[in-house]
Short mmCIF file of C-alpha atoms and ligand atoms in Angstrom, two decimals:
data_model
loop_
_atom_site.label_atom_id
_atom_site.label_comp_id
_atom_site.label_asym_id
_atom_site.label_seq_id
_atom_site.Cartn_x
_atom_site.Cartn_y
_atom_site.Cartn_z
CA MET A 1 -0.01 -0.02 -0.02
CA ARG A 2 1.47 3.33 -0.93
CA LYS A 3 1.47 6.27 1.49
CA LYS A 4 -0.58 9.46 1.07
CA ILE A 5 1.83 12.30 1.56
CA VAL A 6 1.58 16.13 1.62
CA ALA A 7 4.97 17.93 1.81
CA GLY A 8 5.52 21.66 2.19
CA ASN A 9 8.58 23.05 0.48
CA TRP A 10 9.27 26.36 2.04
CA LYS A 11 12.10 27.22 -0.34
CA MET A 12 14.16 30.31 0.69
CA ASN A 13 11.34 31.88 2.78
CA THR A 14 10.62 32.78 6.39
CA SER A 15 12.90 34.13 9.20
CA VAL A 16 13.80 31.53 11.84
CA GLU A 17 11.22 33.05 14.14
CA GLU A 18 8.46 32.85 11.46
CA GLY A 19 9.43 29.34 10.54
CA ILE A 20 9.20 28.22 14.16
CA LEU A 21 5.76 29.80 14.40
CA LEU A 22 4.64 28.19 11.17
CA ALA A 23 5.86 24.81 12.35
CA LYS A 24 3.91 25.24 15.62
CA GLN A 25 0.76 26.12 13.82
CA ILE A 26 1.06 23.18 11.44
CA SER A 27 1.71 20.80 14.26
CA PHE A 28 -1.24 22.13 16.21
CA LEU A 29 -3.59 22.11 13.34
CA THR A 30 -2.68 18.52 12.29
CA LYS A 31 -2.92 17.00 15.88
CA ASP A 32 -6.35 15.41 15.25
CA LEU A 33 -5.85 14.59 11.62
CA GLU A 34 -7.14 11.13 10.94
CA ASN A 35 -7.03 10.77 7.16
CA GLY A 36 -3.77 8.75 7.18
CA VAL A 37 -1.77 11.44 5.36
CA GLU A 38 1.90 11.79 6.20
CA VAL A 39 2.69 15.47 6.63
CA ILE A 40 6.17 16.73 5.88
CA ILE A 41 7.65 20.23 6.05
CA ALA A 42 10.91 21.24 4.45
CA PRO A 43 12.24 24.49 5.91
CA PRO A 44 15.57 26.13 5.04
CA PHE A 45 18.75 24.59 6.56
CA THR A 46 19.05 27.33 9.24
CA HIS A 47 15.65 26.46 10.57
CA LEU A 48 15.97 22.70 10.85
CA ALA A 49 17.26 22.43 14.45
CA GLY A 50 14.62 24.75 15.86
CA VAL A 51 11.79 23.21 13.83
CA SER A 52 12.93 19.76 14.70
CA GLN A 53 12.62 20.60 18.39
CA VAL A 54 9.17 22.01 17.84
CA LEU A 55 7.97 18.88 15.97
CA LYS A 56 9.33 16.61 18.74
CA ASN A 57 7.63 18.69 21.40
CA GLU A 58 4.36 18.65 19.58
CA GLY A 59 4.32 14.83 19.45
CA GLY A 60 6.11 14.04 16.16
CA LYS A 61 3.21 13.75 13.84
CA VAL A 62 4.67 16.13 11.33
CA HIS A 63 7.98 14.98 9.69
CA LEU A 64 11.02 17.00 8.82
CA SER A 65 12.67 17.25 5.41
CA ALA A 66 15.58 19.24 4.08
CA GLN A 67 15.42 20.85 0.57
CA ASN A 68 18.84 19.59 -0.57
CA CYS A 69 21.93 17.72 0.51
CA ALA A 70 25.51 17.30 -0.44
CA ASP A 71 26.64 14.74 -3.00
CA GLN A 72 29.57 13.82 -0.72
CA LEU A 73 29.74 12.10 2.60
CA SER A 74 32.02 14.62 4.47
CA GLY A 75 35.18 16.73 4.23
CA ALA A 76 36.38 19.90 2.46
CA TYR A 77 33.15 20.98 0.71
CA THR A 78 32.64 24.51 2.01
CA GLY A 79 29.07 25.50 2.22
CA GLU A 80 27.67 22.06 1.86
CA VAL A 81 25.45 20.08 4.29
CA SER A 82 25.71 16.30 4.33
CA ALA A 83 22.83 13.87 4.50
CA LYS A 84 24.18 12.45 7.69
CA MET A 85 23.97 16.01 9.25
CA LEU A 86 20.39 16.30 8.24
CA GLU A 87 19.62 12.89 9.73
CA ASP A 88 21.36 14.02 12.89
CA VAL A 89 19.19 17.13 13.27
CA GLY A 90 15.98 15.10 12.84
CA CYS A 91 15.23 14.92 9.17
CA LYS A 92 13.55 11.88 7.74
CA TYR A 93 13.32 13.11 4.20
CA VAL A 94 15.27 15.24 1.71
CA ILE A 95 14.03 16.87 -1.54
CA ILE A 96 16.42 16.00 -4.37
CA GLY A 97 16.47 17.31 -7.91
CA HIS A 98 13.91 20.19 -7.53
CA SER A 99 13.73 21.98 -10.91
CA GLU A 100 15.14 25.16 -9.26
CA ARG A 101 18.26 23.20 -8.20
CA ARG A 102 18.60 21.73 -11.77
CA GLU A 103 18.01 25.10 -13.43
CA TYR A 104 19.77 27.59 -11.22
CA TYR A 105 22.49 25.44 -9.68
CA GLY A 106 23.29 23.27 -12.61
CA GLU A 107 22.48 19.97 -10.82
CA THR A 108 22.78 17.08 -13.37
CA ASN A 109 21.42 13.61 -13.31
CA GLU A 110 24.86 12.47 -12.28
CA THR A 111 24.99 14.77 -9.24
CA LEU A 112 21.46 13.88 -8.37
CA LEU A 113 22.27 10.15 -8.26
CA LYS A 114 25.10 10.87 -5.91
CA LYS A 115 22.83 12.92 -3.70
CA ILE A 116 20.21 10.19 -3.58
CA GLU A 117 22.81 7.58 -2.68
CA GLN A 118 24.13 9.93 0.07
CA ALA A 119 20.55 10.34 1.43
CA LEU A 120 19.84 6.66 1.32
CA SER A 121 22.95 5.71 3.11
CA ALA A 122 22.28 8.23 5.85
CA GLY A 123 18.84 6.64 6.31
CA LEU A 124 16.84 9.45 4.65
CA SER A 125 14.05 9.04 2.14
CA PRO A 126 14.64 11.17 -1.02
CA ILE A 127 11.71 13.00 -2.47
CA PHE A 128 12.96 13.00 -6.14
CA CYS A 129 11.49 15.69 -8.35
CA VAL A 130 10.95 15.27 -12.07
CA GLY A 131 9.15 17.41 -14.64
CA GLU A 132 9.25 19.05 -18.05
CA LYS A 133 9.63 22.70 -19.02
CA LEU A 134 6.99 24.56 -21.01
CA ASP A 135 8.80 24.27 -24.41
CA GLU A 136 9.18 20.55 -23.78
CA ARG A 137 5.45 20.10 -23.20
CA GLU A 138 4.63 22.28 -26.17
CA SER A 139 6.81 20.25 -28.41
CA ASN A 140 5.18 17.09 -27.11
CA ARG A 141 8.39 15.80 -25.47
CA HIS A 142 7.19 15.72 -21.85
CA PHE A 143 6.97 11.94 -21.56
CA GLU A 144 10.44 11.52 -23.08
CA VAL A 145 11.95 14.19 -20.77
CA VAL A 146 10.45 12.67 -17.59
CA ALA A 147 11.33 9.13 -18.56
CA GLU A 148 14.96 10.19 -19.08
CA GLN A 149 15.07 11.85 -15.58
CA ILE A 150 13.86 8.55 -14.05
CA THR A 151 16.08 6.22 -16.12
CA GLU A 152 19.23 8.28 -15.69
CA VAL A 153 18.86 8.30 -11.94
CA LEU A 154 16.40 6.01 -10.33
CA TYR A 155 17.16 3.02 -12.68
CA LYS A 156 20.71 3.03 -11.16
CA LEU A 157 19.34 2.13 -7.67
CA LYS A 158 18.92 -1.21 -6.19
CA GLY A 159 15.31 -2.31 -5.52
CA PHE A 160 15.78 -2.12 -1.77
CA ASP A 161 16.80 1.51 -2.09
CA MET A 162 14.16 2.36 -4.62
CA SER A 163 11.47 1.27 -2.19
CA LYS A 164 12.41 4.29 0.03
CA VAL A 165 12.12 6.87 -2.85
CA ILE A 166 9.14 9.20 -3.21
CA VAL A 167 8.69 10.78 -6.63
CA ALA A 168 7.33 14.25 -7.16
CA TYR A 169 6.03 15.19 -10.60
CA GLU A 170 6.33 18.99 -10.98
CA PRO A 171 5.72 20.35 -14.39
CA VAL A 172 8.13 23.37 -14.42
CA TRP A 173 5.67 25.59 -16.13
CA ALA A 174 3.27 25.16 -13.19
CA ILE A 175 5.66 26.01 -10.44
CA GLY A 176 4.92 29.34 -8.77
CA THR A 177 3.09 30.45 -11.80
CA GLY A 178 -0.52 29.94 -10.66
CA LYS A 179 -0.91 27.61 -13.64
CA THR A 180 -1.75 24.10 -12.54
CA ALA A 181 -1.65 20.98 -14.62
CA SER A 182 -5.19 19.76 -15.08
CA SER A 183 -6.09 16.78 -12.89
CA ASP A 184 -6.16 14.73 -16.15
CA GLN A 185 -2.70 15.99 -17.15
CA ALA A 186 -1.40 15.07 -13.76
CA GLU A 187 -2.95 11.61 -13.80
CA GLU A 188 -1.71 10.85 -17.28
CA MET A 189 1.81 11.73 -16.29
CA HIS A 190 1.58 9.97 -12.92
CA ALA A 191 0.37 6.80 -14.54
CA TYR A 192 3.16 7.06 -17.12
CA ILE A 193 5.79 7.56 -14.30
CA ARG A 194 4.52 4.48 -12.55
CA ARG A 195 4.84 2.47 -15.79
CA VAL A 196 8.36 3.74 -16.28
CA ILE A 197 9.30 2.77 -12.71
CA GLY A 198 7.71 -0.60 -13.36
CA GLY A 199 10.08 -1.07 -16.39
CA LYS A 200 12.87 -1.54 -13.88
CA PHE A 201 11.17 -2.34 -10.61
CA PRO A 202 8.03 -4.21 -11.50
CA ALA A 203 7.37 -5.38 -7.90
CA LEU A 204 7.67 -1.83 -6.52
CA ALA A 205 5.83 0.43 -9.08
CA ASP A 206 2.49 0.13 -7.33
CA ASP A 207 3.87 0.99 -3.92
CA ILE A 208 5.87 4.13 -4.83
CA SER A 209 4.19 7.40 -3.73
CA ILE A 210 3.99 9.88 -6.67
CA LEU A 211 3.29 13.47 -5.57
CA TYR A 212 1.99 16.27 -7.77
CA GLY A 213 3.60 19.73 -7.41
CA GLY A 214 3.02 23.09 -9.11
CA SER A 215 0.57 25.74 -7.94
CA CYS A 216 -1.33 23.13 -5.82
CA LYS A 217 -3.76 25.02 -3.47
CA PRO A 218 -6.82 24.46 -1.45
CA SER A 219 -9.04 25.11 -4.47
CA ASN A 220 -7.55 22.45 -6.68
CA ALA A 221 -6.04 19.93 -4.35
CA GLN A 222 -9.13 17.81 -3.93
CA GLU A 223 -9.63 17.24 -7.65
CA ILE A 224 -5.99 16.44 -8.25
CA PHE A 225 -5.65 14.18 -5.23
CA ALA A 226 -8.75 12.21 -6.28
CA LYS A 227 -6.83 10.80 -9.24
CA GLU A 228 -5.84 7.14 -8.94
CA ASN A 229 -2.16 7.68 -9.43
CA VAL A 230 -1.68 10.85 -7.47
CA ASP A 231 -0.68 10.08 -3.97
CA GLY A 232 -0.37 13.57 -2.61
CA GLY A 233 1.37 16.85 -3.20
CA LEU A 234 4.61 18.78 -2.96
CA ILE A 235 3.41 22.30 -2.07
CA GLY A 236 5.45 25.51 -2.35
CA GLY A 237 3.75 28.83 -1.96
CA ALA A 238 0.60 27.50 -0.22
CA SER A 239 2.67 25.67 2.41
CA LEU A 240 3.80 29.01 3.88
CA VAL A 241 0.24 29.78 5.12
CA ALA A 242 -0.78 27.23 7.83
CA GLN A 243 -4.44 27.38 7.00
CA ASP A 244 -3.95 26.77 3.31
CA PHE A 245 -1.45 23.95 3.93
CA ILE A 246 -3.92 22.32 6.31
CA ALA A 247 -6.76 22.74 3.90
CA ILE A 248 -4.68 20.89 1.25
CA ILE A 249 -3.84 18.09 3.64
CA LYS A 250 -7.48 17.68 4.52
CA SER A 251 -8.35 17.57 0.70
CA PHE A 252 -7.82 13.80 0.85
P1 PGA B 1 4.45 26.04 -5.94
O1 PGA B 1 5.80 25.28 -5.87
O2 PGA B 1 3.42 25.24 -5.17
O3 PGA B 1 4.68 27.39 -5.29
O4 PGA B 1 4.09 26.14 -7.41
C1 PGA B 1 5.86 23.89 -5.82
C2 PGA B 1 7.26 23.43 -5.72
O5 PGA B 1 8.15 24.03 -6.37
O6 PGA B 1 7.64 22.42 -5.04
#
């Protein structure tokens, strides 16, 4: 049985104080949640220790994720944060391969594979992002692009490791633009992603959670989450407002 997951990607937003408050609000508002959704928040690195403490104090129902990790274990890599450090501070998840990392920081499939391997060996579950850009969709290459992102990275993992991976489909043209993929477009791609995963991991494909991301908000989450192959969402902007994030979580 695959998990239903809603994860909030805070990106480079909030002060430490604001982040702590937001984490407290989310913990409080999810206390009585009984729809079986795993709730994850991914604050900036500087907030992780404080937020981790808040989540522990509040009973540990909300899980902690980082937004990125180093592709190396440890050593002379100024400015980097290792997967093991993230695990130490209380993270259970790490987002890897977000389109903003691919686009602005030149992260390649090769780097992303190393990051996933680091995450897995530190005991973290990677939330691996895939998705096509607007011109790729308009030229009808979206399936090909997403398949390549999967085969170049996830196909290199062993089955045991793959069982820990969560996939997030985030069409780049829908991120932060207010434009959402229609629920049918999301379902079509999610079903396709599951088939591609099945090409290498037939026994796992049905159990991998595939999240949708890209302008997901309270007004469209229910329709998107109702689709058979959509197992939740990776939420950017709307995860910064506790009430909106909770409304999305309750859309299941
Ligand atoms: P958005 O971002 O919800 O603000 O579009 C989603 C994401 O980038 O994960």
